[in-house]
Coordinates of C-alpha atoms in Angstrom, one line a residue:
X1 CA -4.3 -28.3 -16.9
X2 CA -6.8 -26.0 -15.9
X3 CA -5.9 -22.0 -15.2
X4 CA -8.1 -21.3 -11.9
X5 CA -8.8 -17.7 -10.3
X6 CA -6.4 -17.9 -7.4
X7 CA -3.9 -20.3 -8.3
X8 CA -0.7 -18.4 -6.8
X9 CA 3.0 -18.5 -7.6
X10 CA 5.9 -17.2 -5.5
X11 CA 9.4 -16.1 -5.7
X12 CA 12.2 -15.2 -3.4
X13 CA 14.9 -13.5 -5.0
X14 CA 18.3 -11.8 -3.6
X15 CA 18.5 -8.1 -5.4
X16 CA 22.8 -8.4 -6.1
X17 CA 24.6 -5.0 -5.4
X18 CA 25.4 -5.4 -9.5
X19 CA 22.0 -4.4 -10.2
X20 CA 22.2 -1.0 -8.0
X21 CA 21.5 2.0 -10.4
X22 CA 21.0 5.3 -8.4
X23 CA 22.6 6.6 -4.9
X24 CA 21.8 4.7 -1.8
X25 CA 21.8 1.3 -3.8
X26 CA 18.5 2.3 -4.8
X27 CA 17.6 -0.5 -8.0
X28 CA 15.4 0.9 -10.9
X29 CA 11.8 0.0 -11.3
X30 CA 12.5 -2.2 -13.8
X31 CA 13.6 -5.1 -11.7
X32 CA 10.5 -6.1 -10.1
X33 CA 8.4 -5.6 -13.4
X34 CA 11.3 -8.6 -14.7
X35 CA 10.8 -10.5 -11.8
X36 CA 6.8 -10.3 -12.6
X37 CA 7.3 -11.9 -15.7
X38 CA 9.5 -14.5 -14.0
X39 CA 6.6 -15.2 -11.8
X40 CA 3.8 -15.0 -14.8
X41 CA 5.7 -17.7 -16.6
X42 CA 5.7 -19.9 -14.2
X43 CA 2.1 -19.2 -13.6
X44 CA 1.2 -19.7 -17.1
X45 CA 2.7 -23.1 -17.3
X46 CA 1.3 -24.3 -14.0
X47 CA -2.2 -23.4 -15.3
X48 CA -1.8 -23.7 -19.3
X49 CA 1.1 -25.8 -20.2
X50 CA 2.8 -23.1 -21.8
X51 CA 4.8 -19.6 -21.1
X52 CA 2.3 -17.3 -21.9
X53 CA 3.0 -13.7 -23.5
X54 CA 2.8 -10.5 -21.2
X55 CA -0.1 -8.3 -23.3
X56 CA 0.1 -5.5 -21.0
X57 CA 0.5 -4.2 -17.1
X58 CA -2.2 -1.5 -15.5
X59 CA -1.9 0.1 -12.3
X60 CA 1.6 -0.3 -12.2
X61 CA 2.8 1.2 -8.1
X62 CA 6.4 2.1 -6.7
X63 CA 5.4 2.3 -3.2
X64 CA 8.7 1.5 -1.6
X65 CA 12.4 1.7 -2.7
X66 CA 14.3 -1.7 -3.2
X67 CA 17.7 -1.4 -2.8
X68 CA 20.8 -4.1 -3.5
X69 CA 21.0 -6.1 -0.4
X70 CA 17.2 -6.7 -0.3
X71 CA 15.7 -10.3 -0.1
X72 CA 12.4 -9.8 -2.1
X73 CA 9.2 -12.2 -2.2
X74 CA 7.7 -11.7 -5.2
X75 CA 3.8 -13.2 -5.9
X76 CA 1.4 -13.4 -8.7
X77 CA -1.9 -14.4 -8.3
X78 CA -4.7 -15.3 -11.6
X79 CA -7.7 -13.0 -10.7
X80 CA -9.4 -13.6 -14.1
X81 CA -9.4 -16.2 -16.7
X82 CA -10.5 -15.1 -20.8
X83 CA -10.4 -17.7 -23.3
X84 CA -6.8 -17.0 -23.9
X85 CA -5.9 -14.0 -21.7
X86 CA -5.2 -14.5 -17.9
X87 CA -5.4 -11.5 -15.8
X88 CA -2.8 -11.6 -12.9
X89 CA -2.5 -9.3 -9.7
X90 CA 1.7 -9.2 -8.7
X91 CA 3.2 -7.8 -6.0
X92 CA 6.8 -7.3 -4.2
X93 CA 7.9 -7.6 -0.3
X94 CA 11.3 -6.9 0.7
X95 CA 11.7 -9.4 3.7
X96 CA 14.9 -8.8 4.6
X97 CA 17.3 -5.7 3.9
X98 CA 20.8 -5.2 4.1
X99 CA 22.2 -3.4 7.2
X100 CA 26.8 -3.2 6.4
X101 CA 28.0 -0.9 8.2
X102 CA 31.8 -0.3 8.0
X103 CA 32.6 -3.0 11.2
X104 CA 30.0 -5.3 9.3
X105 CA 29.6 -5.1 5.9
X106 CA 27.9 -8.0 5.0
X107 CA 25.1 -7.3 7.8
X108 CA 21.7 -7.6 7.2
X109 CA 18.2 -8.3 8.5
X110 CA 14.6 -9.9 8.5
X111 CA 12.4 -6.8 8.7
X112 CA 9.9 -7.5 11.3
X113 CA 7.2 -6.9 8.7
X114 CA 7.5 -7.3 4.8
X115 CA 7.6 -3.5 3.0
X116 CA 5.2 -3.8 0.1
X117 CA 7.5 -2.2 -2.5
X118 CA 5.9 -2.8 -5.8
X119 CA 2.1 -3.7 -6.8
X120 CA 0.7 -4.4 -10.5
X121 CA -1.9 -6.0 -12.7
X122 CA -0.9 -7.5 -15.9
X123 CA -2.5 -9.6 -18.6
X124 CA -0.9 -12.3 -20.1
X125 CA -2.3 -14.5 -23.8
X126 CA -2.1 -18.0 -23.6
X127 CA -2.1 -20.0 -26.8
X128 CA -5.6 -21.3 -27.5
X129 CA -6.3 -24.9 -25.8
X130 CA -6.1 -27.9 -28.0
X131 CA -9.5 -29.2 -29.7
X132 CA -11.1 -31.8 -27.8

């Protein structure tokens, strides 16, 4: 395995109504910095064999809400590569939204463009590789 500047990961994830936390269904900031762990890990063991350990975020942006109802895409992308730290660009798109209205309250739609909701950069550590 070899961890290579660009090698990308995606998720798609339904946002349950259990996991609305303020008025409006609005979901804390919290749940797309877990999903970007979900998507570092599997990063880490497509490029190094292992799950890695999150080090730290940087630049961490709320620039939409997500709200239950949403379906989000959620992607990580390796921008750098350290001997054991792997620097990784993540970002969420709400795709589709719930729309229930009282007639139709399990309505929802595809937006016609993704919303960028959430953007970071995180480093993850990678245990060293093995002695040739």
């Amino acid at each position: 395995m070899t961890a290579a500047v660009g090698t990308r990961v995606v998720h798609r994830r339904y946002v349950p109504y259990s996991h609305a936390h303020y008025a409006g269904n609005l979901v804390d900031g919290a749940y797309s910095l877990g999903l970007f762990g979900d998507v570092a890990t599997e990063l880490c063991i497509r490029t190094d064999g292992d799950e890695g350990l999150f080090a730290s975020y940087a630049d961490v942006q709320f620039r939409q809400p997500v709200r239950a109802g949403d379906v989000l895409e959620v992607t990580a992308e390796l921008v750098r590569v350290g001997t054991r730290s792997r620097v990784i660009e993540f970002a969420v798109h709400v795709v589709a939204r719930g729309a229930a209205t009282e007639e139709r309250p399990g309505a929802a739609e595809l937006l016609p463009e993704p919303l960028l909701a959430t953007t970071a950069t995180g480093t993850v550590v990678v245990p060293p590789a093995p002695a040739s």
